[in-house]
Amino acid sequence: MPRPIQATLDINALRHNLAQIKASVPDALVWAVVKANAYGHGIDQVFEGLRAADGFALLDLSEAERLRQLGWRGPILLLEGAFETRDLEHCSRLNLWHVVHSEAQIDMLAVHKTHQPHRIFLKMNTGMNRLGFVPQAFRAAWTRLNALPQVDEISLMTHFSDADGDKGIEAALRIFAEFTHDLSGERSLSNSAAALRHGKALNVRADWVRPGIALYGSSPDYPVNSAAAWHLKPVMSLNAAIIGIQHLQAGDSVGYGSTFVADRAMRIGVVACGYADGYPRSAPSGTPIGVDGVRTQTVGRVSMDMITVDITDLPQAGLGSEVTLWGLPQQASSASLESACISIDEVALSAGTVGYELMCGLSSRVPVNVLT
Ligand SMILES: *Cc1c(COP(=O)(O)O)cnc(C)c1O
C-alpha cells in the first residue's frame, strides 16, 4: 500500500470559481493566471477547468508552450515579459503577448526580427515598486514602443500593491488614470482582490482582469473575507490518514523539542503528512485540522513526514481515520461539506503565511487525484 496521503483537485470547483469571478466583473475579459504551474495545481490538470477563460497569463515559456501543446489557441500573456532577446523568438513562434516593464525590454524588441508584430502590455509602476515604468516615464515608453515595426497593439497595465488591504487601490488608480487618460489601448488592472473587492467600480473592471488565487478557491483577503463568503470552492484538498495512536498522561510531551505538553490525559493521532509533503513546519500547536470530517487541532511540532493531532474528544477516530490537512475530506457528503472544510486560508494564517504559498508548495511526492 502506498503511504496514505493524497491531494485531490476538483476541476468543477475551478469552473465554478471562474464563473463566480466572471459574474463579479461581467464586462471584463479574464486572464486565468496559471503561473507557478497553476499555483501548484499543474497546468495540465487545470487546463480543462479554465477553458472558459479568455486567456492564460503566466511567466514561464515552458508553461506557455505546454498550453499550446494542449491545444489552446487563444491569448497567452507573459506577465514578466522577455528575460533575454531570444525569448522574443519564442513569443513570435508561439504567438505570445508579453508585458514590457523596462527600457531593456524595449531595446530587445527594437532588434528583434519578426514577421508578425507583437501584442504588448505596457506596465506602469503605481506604487508596488517592483516592475514597471514610473508614471512620468510611461508616455515616453509608449511612444518609443509605438514607433517600432515589431509592435502591434499596446495595452496598458498596472498591478496593485494593496488591493487586499485597508490602503486600497484609490491612489494607484488615480495615478494610472492621470498618466494614461489620453493613451489608447485596452486596460488591465485587477488581480483577484481588486476584481472581487473593487469590481463594482467601472474603472477597476477595465478590459482585462487577472485573477489567480480566487480561481483556486482561496480568498485574496482572508481573514477579512473567507473563500466561502466570496462563494469560492476549494480546488485543492490534502488528505492523509492516521498511522499511529499515542495515549498521553498529564505532563507527557509530543514530538521534537517537547514543545507540546499535555495538561490532562490525551489521545493523539499520528498523521502521515509532514513538511516534506508541503505542510508548513511553521504551523503551531492548535492549527485546525479535520479527522473523519470533524474539526480538531494539531499538537506539537510538524516533522518531516508526520504531524500529531488531538483526538481525545473523537472516540471513533483511530488507525486509518481520514485526516484533512486542508480542503475537503474525500468521504464528505455534500450535506456536511461546509462544516467539514478546513480552508487552506485558516491553515495558512495559523502558520503565518498565505494560501498561495501552501498551494505552490505541495510536494511532488504527494500523489494527485483529479476529479473531472
Ligand atoms: C500573480 C499575478 C496576478 C494574480 O494575482 P492573484 O492575487 O493571485 O489574483 C495578477 N497580476 C500579476 C501581474 C501577477 O503577477
Coordinates of C-alpha atoms and ligand atoms in Angstrom, one line a residue:
M1 CA 0.0 0.0 0.0
P2 CA 1.3 3.5 -0.8
R3 CA 1.8 5.9 2.0
P4 CA -1.7 7.1 2.8
I5 CA -1.6 10.7 1.6
Q6 CA -3.3 12.2 -1.4
A7 CA -4.1 15.6 -2.9
T8 CA -7.4 15.9 -4.7
L9 CA -8.1 18.5 -7.4
D10 CA -11.7 19.4 -8.0
I11 CA -12.0 20.6 -11.6
N12 CA -15.7 21.5 -11.2
A13 CA -14.7 23.8 -8.4
L14 CA -12.3 25.5 -10.8
R15 CA -15.1 26.0 -13.3
H16 CA -17.4 27.3 -10.5
N17 CA -14.8 29.8 -9.3
L18 CA -14.1 31.1 -12.8
A19 CA -17.8 31.7 -13.3
Q20 CA -18.0 33.4 -10.0
I21 CA -15.3 35.8 -10.8
K22 CA -16.8 36.5 -14.3
A23 CA -20.1 37.3 -12.6
S24 CA -18.3 39.9 -10.3
V25 CA -16.8 41.7 -13.3
P26 CA -19.3 40.9 -16.1
D27 CA -17.9 43.3 -18.8
A28 CA -14.3 42.3 -18.4
L29 CA -12.2 39.7 -20.2
V30 CA -10.5 37.3 -17.9
W31 CA -6.9 36.2 -17.9
A32 CA -6.7 33.0 -15.8
V33 CA -3.4 33.3 -14.1
V34 CA -1.6 30.0 -14.2
K35 CA 2.0 30.9 -13.2
A36 CA 4.0 28.7 -10.9
N37 CA 2.5 25.6 -12.6
A38 CA -1.0 26.9 -11.9
Y39 CA -0.3 27.8 -8.3
G40 CA 0.9 24.2 -7.7
H41 CA -2.1 22.5 -9.2
G42 CA -0.4 21.6 -12.6
I43 CA -1.0 23.3 -16.0
D44 CA -2.2 20.0 -17.5
Q45 CA -4.6 19.4 -14.6
V46 CA -6.3 22.9 -14.6
F47 CA -6.5 23.4 -18.4
E48 CA -9.9 21.8 -18.9
G49 CA -11.4 23.6 -15.9
L50 CA -10.2 27.0 -17.2
R51 CA -11.0 26.7 -20.9
A52 CA -13.8 29.3 -20.4
A53 CA -11.2 31.9 -19.6
D54 CA -10.4 34.5 -22.3
G55 CA -6.7 33.9 -22.0
F56 CA -3.9 32.5 -19.8
A57 CA -1.3 34.6 -18.0
L58 CA 1.9 33.1 -16.7
L59 CA 5.7 33.7 -16.5
D60 CA 7.5 30.7 -18.0
L61 CA 7.9 30.0 -21.6
S62 CA 7.8 26.2 -20.9
E63 CA 4.3 26.7 -19.4
A64 CA 3.2 28.7 -22.4
E65 CA 4.5 26.0 -24.7
R66 CA 2.6 23.4 -22.8
L67 CA -0.7 25.3 -23.2
R68 CA -0.1 25.5 -26.9
Q69 CA 0.5 21.7 -27.0
L70 CA -2.7 21.2 -25.1
G71 CA -4.5 22.9 -27.9
W72 CA -5.0 26.5 -26.6
R73 CA -5.0 28.9 -29.5
G74 CA -6.3 31.9 -27.6
P75 CA -4.3 34.7 -26.0
I76 CA -1.4 33.9 -23.6
L77 CA 0.3 36.7 -21.7
L78 CA 3.8 36.6 -20.3
L79 CA 3.5 38.6 -17.1
E80 CA 7.1 39.5 -16.8
G81 CA 7.8 39.6 -20.5
A82 CA 11.1 38.6 -22.0
F83 CA 14.2 38.0 -19.9
E84 CA 16.5 38.0 -22.9
T85 CA 16.3 38.7 -26.6
R86 CA 16.0 35.1 -27.6
D87 CA 12.7 34.8 -25.6
L88 CA 11.1 37.1 -28.2
E89 CA 11.7 34.5 -30.9
H90 CA 9.6 32.1 -28.8
C91 CA 7.0 34.8 -28.4
S92 CA 6.8 35.1 -32.2
R93 CA 6.7 31.3 -32.7
L94 CA 4.1 30.7 -30.0
N95 CA 2.2 33.9 -30.7
L96 CA 2.5 35.1 -27.1
W97 CA 1.5 38.5 -25.8
H98 CA 4.0 40.0 -23.4
V99 CA 4.5 42.6 -20.8
V100 CA 7.1 45.3 -21.3
H101 CA 8.2 46.8 -18.0
S102 CA 11.6 48.2 -18.7
E103 CA 13.7 50.1 -21.2
A104 CA 15.9 47.0 -21.6
Q105 CA 12.9 45.1 -22.9
I106 CA 12.1 47.8 -25.5
D107 CA 15.8 47.6 -26.6
M108 CA 15.3 43.8 -27.1
L109 CA 12.2 44.4 -29.2
A110 CA 13.9 47.0 -31.3
V111 CA 16.5 44.5 -32.5
H112 CA 14.0 41.5 -32.7
K113 CA 13.3 40.2 -36.2
T114 CA 9.7 39.1 -36.7
H115 CA 7.2 38.9 -39.5
Q116 CA 4.3 39.3 -37.1
P117 CA 4.2 42.4 -34.8
H118 CA 3.8 41.6 -31.1
R119 CA 0.9 42.5 -28.8
I120 CA 2.3 44.3 -25.8
F121 CA 1.1 45.0 -22.3
L122 CA 3.0 48.1 -21.1
K123 CA 3.3 48.1 -17.4
M124 CA 3.2 51.2 -15.1
N125 CA 4.6 51.2 -11.6
T126 CA 1.8 52.7 -9.5
G127 CA 3.5 52.2 -6.1
M128 CA 4.4 48.5 -5.9
N129 CA 7.9 49.4 -6.9
R130 CA 8.8 46.0 -8.4
L131 CA 8.3 46.1 -12.2
G132 CA 7.1 48.8 -14.5
F133 CA 7.8 52.3 -15.7
V134 CA 7.3 55.1 -13.2
P135 CA 4.3 57.2 -14.3
Q136 CA 6.5 60.1 -15.5
A137 CA 8.4 57.7 -17.9
F138 CA 5.3 55.9 -19.1
R139 CA 4.4 58.1 -22.1
A140 CA 7.9 58.1 -23.4
A141 CA 8.0 54.3 -23.2
W142 CA 4.6 54.1 -25.0
T143 CA 5.8 56.5 -27.7
R144 CA 9.0 54.6 -28.3
L145 CA 7.2 51.2 -28.5
N146 CA 4.5 52.6 -30.7
A147 CA 7.2 53.7 -33.3
L148 CA 8.6 50.1 -33.5
P149 CA 7.5 48.0 -36.5
Q150 CA 7.9 45.0 -34.2
V151 CA 4.9 46.2 -32.1
D152 CA 1.2 45.7 -32.8
E153 CA -1.4 46.9 -30.3
I154 CA -0.2 48.3 -26.9
S155 CA -2.4 47.6 -23.9
L156 CA -1.8 49.5 -20.6
M157 CA -1.5 47.7 -17.3
T158 CA -0.6 48.0 -13.6
H159 CA -0.5 45.8 -10.6
F160 CA -1.9 47.0 -7.2
S161 CA 0.2 46.7 -4.1
D162 CA -2.8 47.0 -1.7
A163 CA -5.9 45.6 -3.4
D164 CA -6.4 43.2 -0.5
G165 CA -5.9 45.6 2.4
D166 CA -7.1 48.8 4.1
K167 CA -5.0 51.1 2.0
G168 CA -6.9 50.0 -1.1
I169 CA -6.4 51.0 -4.7
E170 CA -7.6 54.6 -5.0
A171 CA -4.2 56.2 -5.0
A172 CA -2.8 53.8 -7.6
L173 CA -5.9 54.2 -9.7
R174 CA -5.7 57.9 -9.7
I175 CA -2.0 57.8 -10.8
F176 CA -2.8 55.3 -13.5
A177 CA -5.7 57.4 -14.8
E178 CA -3.8 60.7 -14.7
F179 CA -0.9 59.3 -16.8
T180 CA -2.9 57.3 -19.3
H181 CA -6.1 59.2 -19.9
D182 CA -5.2 60.2 -23.5
L183 CA -3.4 57.0 -24.5
S184 CA -5.4 54.5 -26.5
G185 CA -5.4 50.8 -25.8
E186 CA -7.0 48.2 -23.6
R187 CA -6.5 48.3 -19.8
S188 CA -5.6 45.5 -17.4
L189 CA -5.5 46.4 -13.7
S190 CA -7.0 43.9 -11.4
N191 CA -5.8 40.8 -9.6
S192 CA -8.3 38.6 -7.6
A193 CA -8.5 41.0 -4.7
A194 CA -9.2 44.0 -6.9
A195 CA -11.7 42.2 -9.0
L196 CA -13.7 40.8 -6.1
R197 CA -13.4 43.8 -3.7
H198 CA -13.5 46.7 -6.1
G199 CA -15.1 45.1 -9.2
K200 CA -18.2 47.3 -8.9
A201 CA -16.1 50.4 -9.7
L202 CA -16.2 50.7 -13.5
N203 CA -12.6 51.8 -14.0
V204 CA -11.3 48.8 -12.0
R205 CA -13.2 46.4 -14.2
A206 CA -11.3 47.8 -17.2
D207 CA -10.9 45.4 -20.1
W208 CA -8.9 42.5 -18.7
V209 CA -8.8 41.3 -15.2
R210 CA -6.1 38.9 -13.9
P211 CA -7.4 36.6 -11.2
G212 CA -5.1 33.9 -9.8
I213 CA -5.7 32.9 -6.3
A214 CA -9.5 33.1 -6.4
L215 CA -9.7 30.6 -9.2
Y216 CA -8.1 28.1 -6.9
G217 CA -10.7 28.8 -4.2
S218 CA -8.6 30.7 -1.7
S219 CA -9.7 34.1 -0.5
P220 CA -7.4 37.0 -1.6
D221 CA -8.3 38.9 1.6
Y222 CA -8.6 36.4 4.4
P223 CA -9.5 36.8 7.2
V224 CA -11.5 39.9 6.3
N225 CA -13.5 37.7 3.9
S226 CA -13.4 33.9 3.7
A227 CA -13.4 32.0 0.5
A228 CA -16.9 30.8 1.4
A229 CA -18.0 34.4 1.8
W230 CA -16.8 35.1 -1.8
H231 CA -18.7 31.9 -2.9
L232 CA -15.5 30.2 -3.9
K233 CA -15.0 26.5 -3.6
P234 CA -11.7 24.8 -2.7
V235 CA -9.9 23.2 -5.7
M236 CA -7.1 21.5 -3.9
S237 CA -7.7 19.2 -0.9
L238 CA -4.9 17.5 1.0
N239 CA -5.8 14.3 2.9
A240 CA -3.9 11.7 4.7
A241 CA -4.6 9.0 7.4
I242 CA -3.8 8.3 11.0
I243 CA -1.0 5.7 11.1
G244 CA -0.3 5.6 14.9
I245 CA -2.0 6.3 18.2
Q246 CA -0.5 7.6 21.4
H247 CA -2.0 7.8 24.9
L248 CA -0.6 10.6 26.9
Q249 CA -0.7 11.3 30.7
A250 CA -0.7 14.8 32.0
G251 CA 2.9 16.0 31.8
D252 CA 3.8 13.9 28.7
S253 CA 5.1 15.8 25.6
V254 CA 4.8 15.2 21.9
G255 CA 7.3 15.5 19.1
Y256 CA 10.7 17.1 18.6
G257 CA 11.7 19.6 21.2
S258 CA 8.8 18.6 23.5
T259 CA 7.1 21.8 22.6
F260 CA 3.6 20.5 23.5
V261 CA 3.0 19.2 27.0
A262 CA -0.3 17.5 27.9
D263 CA -2.2 19.1 30.8
R264 CA -4.5 16.1 31.0
A265 CA -4.8 12.6 29.7
M266 CA -5.0 12.8 25.9
R267 CA -5.3 10.6 22.9
I268 CA -3.1 11.6 20.0
G269 CA -3.2 10.5 16.3
V270 CA -0.1 10.4 14.3
V271 CA -0.7 11.5 10.7
A272 CA 1.2 10.5 7.5
C273 CA 1.9 14.1 6.4
G274 CA 4.8 16.4 7.2
Y275 CA 6.7 19.3 5.9
A276 CA 8.3 17.2 3.1
D277 CA 4.7 16.9 1.7
G278 CA 4.2 20.6 1.8
Y279 CA 2.5 21.1 5.1
P280 CA 4.1 24.1 6.7
R281 CA 6.5 23.4 9.5
S282 CA 5.7 26.8 10.9
A283 CA 2.1 25.6 11.8
P284 CA 2.0 25.8 15.6
S285 CA 0.0 23.6 18.0
G286 CA -3.6 24.5 17.7
T287 CA -3.7 24.7 13.9
P288 CA -7.1 23.5 12.6
I289 CA -7.2 20.0 11.1
G290 CA -10.0 17.6 10.3
V291 CA -10.3 13.9 11.4
D292 CA -13.1 11.9 9.8
G293 CA -14.7 15.2 8.8
V294 CA -14.6 16.6 12.3
R295 CA -12.6 19.7 13.2
T296 CA -9.8 19.3 15.8
Q297 CA -6.2 20.7 16.3
T298 CA -2.6 19.8 15.7
V299 CA -0.3 19.3 18.7
G300 CA 3.5 19.6 18.8
R301 CA 5.9 20.3 16.0
V302 CA 5.4 19.4 12.4
S303 CA 8.1 17.0 11.4
M304 CA 9.3 15.9 8.0
D305 CA 6.9 13.0 7.5
M306 CA 4.4 13.3 10.4
I307 CA 2.0 15.6 12.3
T308 CA 0.3 14.8 15.6
V309 CA -3.3 15.7 16.2
D310 CA -5.6 15.8 19.2
I311 CA -8.2 13.1 19.0
T312 CA -9.1 13.0 22.7
D313 CA -12.7 14.0 22.1
L314 CA -13.1 11.9 18.9
P315 CA -13.5 8.4 20.4
Q316 CA -14.5 6.9 17.0
A317 CA -11.2 8.1 15.4
G318 CA -8.4 5.6 15.2
L319 CA -5.9 3.9 12.9
G320 CA -6.8 4.6 9.3
S321 CA -9.1 7.6 10.1
E322 CA -9.0 10.1 7.3
V323 CA -7.3 13.4 8.1
T324 CA -7.9 16.6 6.2
L325 CA -4.9 18.9 6.2
W326 CA -6.8 21.4 4.1
G327 CA -9.8 21.5 1.8
L328 CA -12.4 18.8 1.9
P329 CA -12.4 15.2 3.1
Q330 CA -12.7 12.7 0.3
Q331 CA -15.5 10.9 2.1
A332 CA -17.6 14.1 2.7
S333 CA -21.2 14.0 1.8
S334 CA -22.4 17.2 0.2
A335 CA -24.6 17.9 3.2
S336 CA -21.6 18.1 5.5
L337 CA -19.3 19.8 3.1
E338 CA -19.3 23.3 4.6
S339 CA -18.6 22.2 8.2
A340 CA -16.0 19.6 7.1
C341 CA -14.0 22.1 5.1
I342 CA -10.6 23.1 6.6
S343 CA -9.9 26.2 4.5
I344 CA -6.4 26.5 3.2
D345 CA -6.6 30.1 4.3
E346 CA -7.1 29.3 8.0
V347 CA -4.2 26.8 8.0
A348 CA -2.0 29.4 6.2
L349 CA -3.0 32.1 8.7
S350 CA -2.1 29.8 11.6
A351 CA 1.2 29.1 10.1
G352 CA 1.9 32.8 9.4
T353 CA 1.6 32.6 5.6
V354 CA -1.0 32.7 2.8
G355 CA -2.9 30.1 0.9
Y356 CA -0.8 30.9 -2.2
E357 CA 2.3 29.5 -0.5
L358 CA 0.7 26.3 0.7
M359 CA -0.7 25.5 -2.8
C360 CA 2.5 26.3 -4.5
G361 CA 4.4 24.2 -2.0
L362 CA 2.6 20.9 -2.4
S363 CA 5.4 18.4 -2.7
S364 CA 5.9 16.3 -5.8
R365 CA 5.9 13.1 -3.6
V366 CA 2.2 13.6 -2.9
P367 CA 0.0 11.7 -5.4
V368 CA -2.6 13.8 -7.1
N369 CA -6.1 12.6 -7.9
V370 CA -8.0 14.8 -10.4
L371 CA -11.8 14.9 -10.1
T372 CA -13.2 16.0 -13.5
Ligands
LIG1 C1 0.2 36.7 -9.9 C2 -0.3 37.9 -10.6 C3 -1.7 38.1 -10.6 C4 -2.7 37.2 -9.9 O1 -2.8 37.6 -8.5 P1 -3.8 36.9 -7.5 O2 -3.6 37.7 -6.2 O3 -3.4 35.5 -7.4 O4 -5.2 37.1 -8.1 C5 -2.2 39.2 -11.3 N1 -1.3 40.0 -12.0 C6 0.0 39.9 -11.9 C7 0.9 40.8 -12.6 C8 0.6 38.8 -11.2 O5 1.9 38.6 -11.2

